[in-house]
PDB file of C-alpha atoms in Angstrom:
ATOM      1  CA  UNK A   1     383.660 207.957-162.088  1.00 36.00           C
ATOM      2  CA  UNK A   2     385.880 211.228-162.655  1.00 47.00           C
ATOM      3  CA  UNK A   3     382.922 213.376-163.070  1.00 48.00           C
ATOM      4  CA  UNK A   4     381.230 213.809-160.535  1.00 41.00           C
ATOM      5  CA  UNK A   5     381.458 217.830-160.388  1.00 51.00           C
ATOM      6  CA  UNK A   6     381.845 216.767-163.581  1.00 44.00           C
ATOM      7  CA  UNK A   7     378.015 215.556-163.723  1.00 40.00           C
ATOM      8  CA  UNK A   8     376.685 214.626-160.300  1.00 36.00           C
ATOM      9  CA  UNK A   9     377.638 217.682-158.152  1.00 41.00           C
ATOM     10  CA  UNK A  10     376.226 220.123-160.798  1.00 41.00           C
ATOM     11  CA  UNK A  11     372.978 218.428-161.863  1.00 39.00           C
ATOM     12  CA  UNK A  12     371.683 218.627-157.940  1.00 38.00           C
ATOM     13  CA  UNK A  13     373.016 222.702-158.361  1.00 40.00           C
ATOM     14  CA  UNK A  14     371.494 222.683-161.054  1.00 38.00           C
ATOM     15  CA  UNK A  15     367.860 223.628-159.379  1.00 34.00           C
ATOM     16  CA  UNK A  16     369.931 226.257-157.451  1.00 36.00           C
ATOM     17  CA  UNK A  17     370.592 227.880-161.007  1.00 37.00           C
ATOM     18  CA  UNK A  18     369.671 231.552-160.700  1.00 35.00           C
ATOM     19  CA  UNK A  19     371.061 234.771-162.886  1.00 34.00           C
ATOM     20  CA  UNK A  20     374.386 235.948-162.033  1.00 36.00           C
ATOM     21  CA  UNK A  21     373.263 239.623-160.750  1.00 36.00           C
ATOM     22  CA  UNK A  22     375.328 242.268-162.703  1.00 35.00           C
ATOM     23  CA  UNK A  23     375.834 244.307-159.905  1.00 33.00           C
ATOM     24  CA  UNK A  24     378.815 242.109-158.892  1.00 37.00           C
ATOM     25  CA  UNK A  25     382.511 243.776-159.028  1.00 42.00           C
ATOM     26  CA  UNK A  26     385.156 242.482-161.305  1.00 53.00           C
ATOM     27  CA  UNK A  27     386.425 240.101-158.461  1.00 62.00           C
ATOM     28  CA  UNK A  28     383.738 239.633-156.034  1.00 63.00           C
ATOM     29  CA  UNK A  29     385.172 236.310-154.220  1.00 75.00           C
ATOM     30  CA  UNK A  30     385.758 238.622-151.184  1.00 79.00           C
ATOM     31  CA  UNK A  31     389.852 237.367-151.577  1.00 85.00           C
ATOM     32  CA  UNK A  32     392.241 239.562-151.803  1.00 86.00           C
ATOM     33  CA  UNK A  33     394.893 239.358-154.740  1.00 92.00           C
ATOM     34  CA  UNK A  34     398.174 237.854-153.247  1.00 91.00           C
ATOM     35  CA  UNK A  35     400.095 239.173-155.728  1.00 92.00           C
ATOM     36  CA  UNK A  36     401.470 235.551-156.523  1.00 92.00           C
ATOM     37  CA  UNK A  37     401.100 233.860-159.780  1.00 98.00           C
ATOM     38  CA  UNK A  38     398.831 233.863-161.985  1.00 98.00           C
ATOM     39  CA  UNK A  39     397.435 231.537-164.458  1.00 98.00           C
ATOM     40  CA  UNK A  40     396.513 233.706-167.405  1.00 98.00           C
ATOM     41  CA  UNK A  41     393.649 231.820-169.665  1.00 98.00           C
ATOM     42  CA  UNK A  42     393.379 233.322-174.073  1.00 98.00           C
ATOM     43  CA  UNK A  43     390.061 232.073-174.738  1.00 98.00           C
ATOM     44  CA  UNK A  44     388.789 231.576-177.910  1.00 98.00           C
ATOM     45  CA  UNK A  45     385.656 230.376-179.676  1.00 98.00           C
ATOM     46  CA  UNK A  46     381.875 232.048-179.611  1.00 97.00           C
ATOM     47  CA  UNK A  47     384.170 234.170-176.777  1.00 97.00           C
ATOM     48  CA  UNK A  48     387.423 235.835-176.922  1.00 98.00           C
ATOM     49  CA  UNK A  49     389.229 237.123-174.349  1.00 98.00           C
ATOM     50  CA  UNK A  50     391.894 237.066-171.123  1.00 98.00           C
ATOM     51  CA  UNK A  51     390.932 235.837-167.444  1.00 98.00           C
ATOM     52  CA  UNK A  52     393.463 235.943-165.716  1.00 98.00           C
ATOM     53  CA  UNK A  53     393.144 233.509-162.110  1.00 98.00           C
ATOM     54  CA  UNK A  54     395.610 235.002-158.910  1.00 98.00           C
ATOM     55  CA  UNK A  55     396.690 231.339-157.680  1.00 98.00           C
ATOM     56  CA  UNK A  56     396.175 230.823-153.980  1.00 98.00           C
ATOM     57  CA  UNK A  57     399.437 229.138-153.283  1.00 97.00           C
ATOM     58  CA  UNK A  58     399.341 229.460-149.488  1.00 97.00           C
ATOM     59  CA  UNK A  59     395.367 228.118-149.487  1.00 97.00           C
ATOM     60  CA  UNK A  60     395.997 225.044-152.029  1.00 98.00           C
ATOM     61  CA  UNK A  61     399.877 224.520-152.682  1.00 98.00           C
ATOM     62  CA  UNK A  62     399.553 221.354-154.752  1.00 98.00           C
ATOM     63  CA  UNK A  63     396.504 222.598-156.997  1.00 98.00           C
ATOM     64  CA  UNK A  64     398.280 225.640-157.392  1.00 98.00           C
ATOM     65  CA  UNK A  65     400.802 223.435-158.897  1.00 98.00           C
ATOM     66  CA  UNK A  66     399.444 221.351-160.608  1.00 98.00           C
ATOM     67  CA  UNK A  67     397.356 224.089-162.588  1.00 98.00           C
ATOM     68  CA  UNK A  68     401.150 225.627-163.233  1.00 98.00           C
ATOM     69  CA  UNK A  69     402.845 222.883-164.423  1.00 98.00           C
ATOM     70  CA  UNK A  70     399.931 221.748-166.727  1.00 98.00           C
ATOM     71  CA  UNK A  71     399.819 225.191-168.598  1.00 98.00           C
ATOM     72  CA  UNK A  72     403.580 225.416-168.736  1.00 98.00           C
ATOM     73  CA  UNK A  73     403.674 222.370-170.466  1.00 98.00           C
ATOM     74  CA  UNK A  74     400.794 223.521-172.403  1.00 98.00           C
ATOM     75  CA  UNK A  75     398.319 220.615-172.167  1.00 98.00           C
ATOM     76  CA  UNK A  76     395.649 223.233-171.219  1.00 98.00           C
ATOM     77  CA  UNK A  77     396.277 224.604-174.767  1.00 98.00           C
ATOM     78  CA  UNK A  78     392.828 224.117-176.851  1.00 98.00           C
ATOM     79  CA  UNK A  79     391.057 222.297-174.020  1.00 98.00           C
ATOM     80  CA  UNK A  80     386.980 223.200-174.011  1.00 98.00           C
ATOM     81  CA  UNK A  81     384.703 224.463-171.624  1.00 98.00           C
ATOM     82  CA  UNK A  82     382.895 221.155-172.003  1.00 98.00           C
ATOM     83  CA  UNK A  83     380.030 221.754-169.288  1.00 98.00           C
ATOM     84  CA  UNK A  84     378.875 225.099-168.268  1.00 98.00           C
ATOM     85  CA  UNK A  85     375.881 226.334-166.370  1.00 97.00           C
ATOM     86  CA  UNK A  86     373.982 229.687-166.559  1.00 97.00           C
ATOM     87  CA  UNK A  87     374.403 230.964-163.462  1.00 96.00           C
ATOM     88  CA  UNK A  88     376.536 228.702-162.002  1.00 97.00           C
ATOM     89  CA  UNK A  89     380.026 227.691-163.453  1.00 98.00           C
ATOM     90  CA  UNK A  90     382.135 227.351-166.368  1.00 98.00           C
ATOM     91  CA  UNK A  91     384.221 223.708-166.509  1.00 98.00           C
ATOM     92  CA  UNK A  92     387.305 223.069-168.077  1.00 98.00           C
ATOM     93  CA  UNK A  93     390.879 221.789-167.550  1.00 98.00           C
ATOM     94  CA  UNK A  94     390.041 218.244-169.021  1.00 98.00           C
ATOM     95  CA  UNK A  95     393.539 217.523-170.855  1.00 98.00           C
ATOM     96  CA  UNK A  96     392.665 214.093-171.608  1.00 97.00           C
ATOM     97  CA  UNK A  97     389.222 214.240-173.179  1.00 98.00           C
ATOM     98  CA  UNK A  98     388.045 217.920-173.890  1.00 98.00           C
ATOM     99  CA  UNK A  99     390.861 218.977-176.787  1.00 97.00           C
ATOM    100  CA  UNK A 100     388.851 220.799-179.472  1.00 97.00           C
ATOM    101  CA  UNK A 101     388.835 219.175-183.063  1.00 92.00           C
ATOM    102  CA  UNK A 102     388.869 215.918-180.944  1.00 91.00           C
ATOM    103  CA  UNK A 103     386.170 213.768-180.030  1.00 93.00           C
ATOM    104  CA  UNK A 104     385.290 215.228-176.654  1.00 94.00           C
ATOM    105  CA  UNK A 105     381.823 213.074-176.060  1.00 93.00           C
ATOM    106  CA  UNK A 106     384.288 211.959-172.690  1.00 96.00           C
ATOM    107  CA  UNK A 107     385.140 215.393-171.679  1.00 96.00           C
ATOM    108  CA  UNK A 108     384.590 216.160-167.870  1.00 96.00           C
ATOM    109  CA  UNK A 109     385.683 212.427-167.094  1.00 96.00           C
ATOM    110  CA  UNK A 110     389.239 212.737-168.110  1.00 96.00           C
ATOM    111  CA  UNK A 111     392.416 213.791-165.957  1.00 96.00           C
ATOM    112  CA  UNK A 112     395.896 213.934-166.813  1.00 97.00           C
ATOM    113  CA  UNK A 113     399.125 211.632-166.579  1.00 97.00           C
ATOM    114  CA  UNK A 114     400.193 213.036-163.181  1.00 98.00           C
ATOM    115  CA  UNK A 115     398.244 211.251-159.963  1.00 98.00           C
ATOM    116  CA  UNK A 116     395.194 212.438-158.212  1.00 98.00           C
ATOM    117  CA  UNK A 117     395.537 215.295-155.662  1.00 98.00           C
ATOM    118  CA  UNK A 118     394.421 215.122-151.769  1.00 98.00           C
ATOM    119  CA  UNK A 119     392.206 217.629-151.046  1.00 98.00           C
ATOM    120  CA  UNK A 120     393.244 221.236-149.770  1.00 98.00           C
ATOM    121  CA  UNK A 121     389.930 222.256-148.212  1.00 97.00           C
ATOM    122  CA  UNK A 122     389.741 226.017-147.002  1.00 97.00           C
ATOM    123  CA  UNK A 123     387.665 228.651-145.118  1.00 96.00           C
ATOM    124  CA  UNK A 124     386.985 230.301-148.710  1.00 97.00           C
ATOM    125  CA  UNK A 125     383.232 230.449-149.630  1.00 97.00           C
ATOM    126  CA  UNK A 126     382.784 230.176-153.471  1.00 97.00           C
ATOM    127  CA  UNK A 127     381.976 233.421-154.779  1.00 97.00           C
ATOM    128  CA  UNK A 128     381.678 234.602-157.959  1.00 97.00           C
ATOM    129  CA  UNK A 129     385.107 234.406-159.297  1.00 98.00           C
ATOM    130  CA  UNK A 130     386.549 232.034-157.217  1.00 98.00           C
ATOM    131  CA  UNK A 131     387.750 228.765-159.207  1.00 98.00           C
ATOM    132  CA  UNK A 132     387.832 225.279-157.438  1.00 98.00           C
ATOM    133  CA  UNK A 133     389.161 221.822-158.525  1.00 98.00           C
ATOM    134  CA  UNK A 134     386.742 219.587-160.336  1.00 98.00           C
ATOM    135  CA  UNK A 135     386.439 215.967-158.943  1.00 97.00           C
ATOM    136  CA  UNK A 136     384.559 212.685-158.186  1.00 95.00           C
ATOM    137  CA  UNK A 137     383.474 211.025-155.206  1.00 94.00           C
ATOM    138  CA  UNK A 138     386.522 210.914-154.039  1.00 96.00           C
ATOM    139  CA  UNK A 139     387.463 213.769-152.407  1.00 96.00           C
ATOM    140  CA  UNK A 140     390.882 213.215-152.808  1.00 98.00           C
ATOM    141  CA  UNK A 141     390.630 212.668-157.246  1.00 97.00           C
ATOM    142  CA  UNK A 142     390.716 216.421-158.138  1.00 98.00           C
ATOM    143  CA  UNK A 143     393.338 216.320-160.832  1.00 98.00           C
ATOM    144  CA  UNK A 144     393.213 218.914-163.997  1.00 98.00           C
ATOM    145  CA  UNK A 145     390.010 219.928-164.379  1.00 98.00           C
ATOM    146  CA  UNK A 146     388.657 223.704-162.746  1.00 98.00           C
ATOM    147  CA  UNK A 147     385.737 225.196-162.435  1.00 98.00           C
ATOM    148  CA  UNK A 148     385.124 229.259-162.372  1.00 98.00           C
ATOM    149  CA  UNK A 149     382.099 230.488-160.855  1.00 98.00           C
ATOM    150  CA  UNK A 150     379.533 232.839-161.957  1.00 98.00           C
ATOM    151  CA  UNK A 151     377.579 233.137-158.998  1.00 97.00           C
ATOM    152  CA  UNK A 152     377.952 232.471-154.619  1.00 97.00           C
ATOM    153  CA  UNK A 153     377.603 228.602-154.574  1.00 97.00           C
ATOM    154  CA  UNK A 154     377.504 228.382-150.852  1.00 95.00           C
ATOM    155  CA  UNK A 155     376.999 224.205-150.850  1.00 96.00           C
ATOM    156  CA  UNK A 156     380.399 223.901-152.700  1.00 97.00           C
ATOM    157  CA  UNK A 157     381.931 225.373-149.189  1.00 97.00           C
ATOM    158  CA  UNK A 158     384.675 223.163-147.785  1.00 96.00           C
ATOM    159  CA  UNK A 159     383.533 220.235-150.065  1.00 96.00           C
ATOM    160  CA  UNK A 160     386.283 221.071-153.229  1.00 98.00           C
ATOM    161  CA  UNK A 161     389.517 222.653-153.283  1.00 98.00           C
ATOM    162  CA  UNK A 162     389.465 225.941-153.589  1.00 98.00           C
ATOM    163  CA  UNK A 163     392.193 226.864-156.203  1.00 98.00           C
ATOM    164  CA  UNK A 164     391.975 230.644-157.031  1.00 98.00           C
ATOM    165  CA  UNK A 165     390.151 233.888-157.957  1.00 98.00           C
ATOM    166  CA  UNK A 166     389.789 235.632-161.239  1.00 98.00           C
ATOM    167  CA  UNK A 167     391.153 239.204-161.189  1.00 97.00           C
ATOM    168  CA  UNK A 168     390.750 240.241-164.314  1.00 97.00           C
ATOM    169  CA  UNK A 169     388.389 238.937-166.977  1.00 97.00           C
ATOM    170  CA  UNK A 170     384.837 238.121-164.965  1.00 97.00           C
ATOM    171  CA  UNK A 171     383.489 239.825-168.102  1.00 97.00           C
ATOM    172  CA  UNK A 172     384.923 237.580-170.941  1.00 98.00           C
ATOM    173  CA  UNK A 173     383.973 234.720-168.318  1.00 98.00           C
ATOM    174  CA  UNK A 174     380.008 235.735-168.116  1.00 98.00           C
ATOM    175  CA  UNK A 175     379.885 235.486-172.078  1.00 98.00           C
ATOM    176  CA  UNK A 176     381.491 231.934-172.327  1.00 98.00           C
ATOM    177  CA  UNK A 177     379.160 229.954-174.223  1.00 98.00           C
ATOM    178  CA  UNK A 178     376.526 228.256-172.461  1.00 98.00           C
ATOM    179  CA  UNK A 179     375.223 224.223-172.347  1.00 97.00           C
ATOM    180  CA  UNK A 180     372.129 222.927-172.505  1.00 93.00           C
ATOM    181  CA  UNK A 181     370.396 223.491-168.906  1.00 86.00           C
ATOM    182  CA  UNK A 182     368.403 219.786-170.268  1.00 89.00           C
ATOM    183  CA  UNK A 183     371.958 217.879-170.571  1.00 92.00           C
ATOM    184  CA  UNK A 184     373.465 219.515-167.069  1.00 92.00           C
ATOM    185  CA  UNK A 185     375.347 221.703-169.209  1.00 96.00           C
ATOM    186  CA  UNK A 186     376.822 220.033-171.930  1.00 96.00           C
ATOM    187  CA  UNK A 187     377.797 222.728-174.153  1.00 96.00           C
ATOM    188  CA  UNK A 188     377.399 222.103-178.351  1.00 94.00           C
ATOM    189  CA  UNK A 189     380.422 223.937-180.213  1.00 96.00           C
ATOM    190  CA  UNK A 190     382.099 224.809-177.233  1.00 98.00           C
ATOM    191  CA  UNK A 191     384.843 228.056-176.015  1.00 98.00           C
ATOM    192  CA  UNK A 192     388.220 226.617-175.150  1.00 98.00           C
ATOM    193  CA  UNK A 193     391.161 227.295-174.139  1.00 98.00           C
ATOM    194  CA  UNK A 194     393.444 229.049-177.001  1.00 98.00           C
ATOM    195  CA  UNK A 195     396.309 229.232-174.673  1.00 98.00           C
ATOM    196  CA  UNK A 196     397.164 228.748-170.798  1.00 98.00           C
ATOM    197  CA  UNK A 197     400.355 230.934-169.375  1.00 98.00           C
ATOM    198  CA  UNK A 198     401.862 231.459-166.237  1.00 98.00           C
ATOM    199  CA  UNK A 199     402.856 234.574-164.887  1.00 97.00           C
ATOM    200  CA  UNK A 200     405.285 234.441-162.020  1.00 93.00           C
ATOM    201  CA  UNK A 201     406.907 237.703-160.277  1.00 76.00           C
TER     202      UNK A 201
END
């Protein structure tokens, strides 16, 4: 039952699925860059292109984290964007079940080997931009997977963990390749991951 915003979650948004206007600035999530580190995505497929993600270490310490240790030890490395909604989000981070060249028919329900994560619940709205931890029913079974929004998701608020905010990249992130709006955004062929770094001042 892993996949909740993994399947649950995002097939009631799903109805709430409008056009992300084009209006909105480069980082429109309203927070401001801390300056702390950053999680820098390569993406690669139908897509290519940086995002880089400004951690919000002082908002959601142990996501934070976990999203750094993961991509230093590079299990983020070729892991798809197995569900992603028009207007909504892009999901990935599923280290267990969404490698590309792999079967990844389980992708969204996967973790990784570390334990599940309480949740860090914050006064951040999701925005466009802002990226929050993926989980099931549980509120307390986020784990590796992310999600980056495309669009204000206003019903997400103080239900998942708040993670980050893209700073750079919104642009490569709008062209990721979209799933089938009929199979909650399962996405055929999807972008990945090429490589996950960590930039720390």
């Amino acid at each position: 039952m892993r996949n909740i915003l993994r399947r649950t979650v995002l097939a009631a948004a799903a109805s709430l699925v409008v056009a992300a206007p084009a209006a909105f600035a480069e980082d429109s999530s309203g927070v401001a860059d801390t300056g702390g580190p950053k999680l820098v995505l390569q993406i690669g497929g139908q897509t290519e292109g940086k995002v880089v993600i400004d951690l919000l270490t002082d908002k959601a310490p142990k996501s934070a984290e976990r999203l750094m240790t993961l991509a230093k030890e590079g299990k983020y490395d070729d892991v798809v964007f197995h569900r992603v909604i028009d207007g909504f989000m892009a999901q990935t981070g599923d280290v267990q079940f969404g490698k590309k060249g792999g079967d990844t028919s389980m992708a969204g329900m996967g973790g990784s080997d570390l334990p599940d994560l309480p949740a860090e619940f914050s006064n951040i709205s999701f925005q466009r931009g802002i990226v929050g931890m993926a989980r099931s029913a549980d509120p307390n079974s986020a784990n590796s997977q992310f999600f980056i929004m495309f669009a204000p998701a206003p019903h997400l608020d103080g239900q998942y963990t708040v993670v980050g905010h893209v700073v750079s990249g919104m642009d490569v992130v709008d062209k990721i390749k979209k799933g089938d709006a009929a199979r909650n955004g399962v996405v055929d062929d999807p972008d990945y991951i090429v490589k996950a770094t960590v930039e720390e001042k």
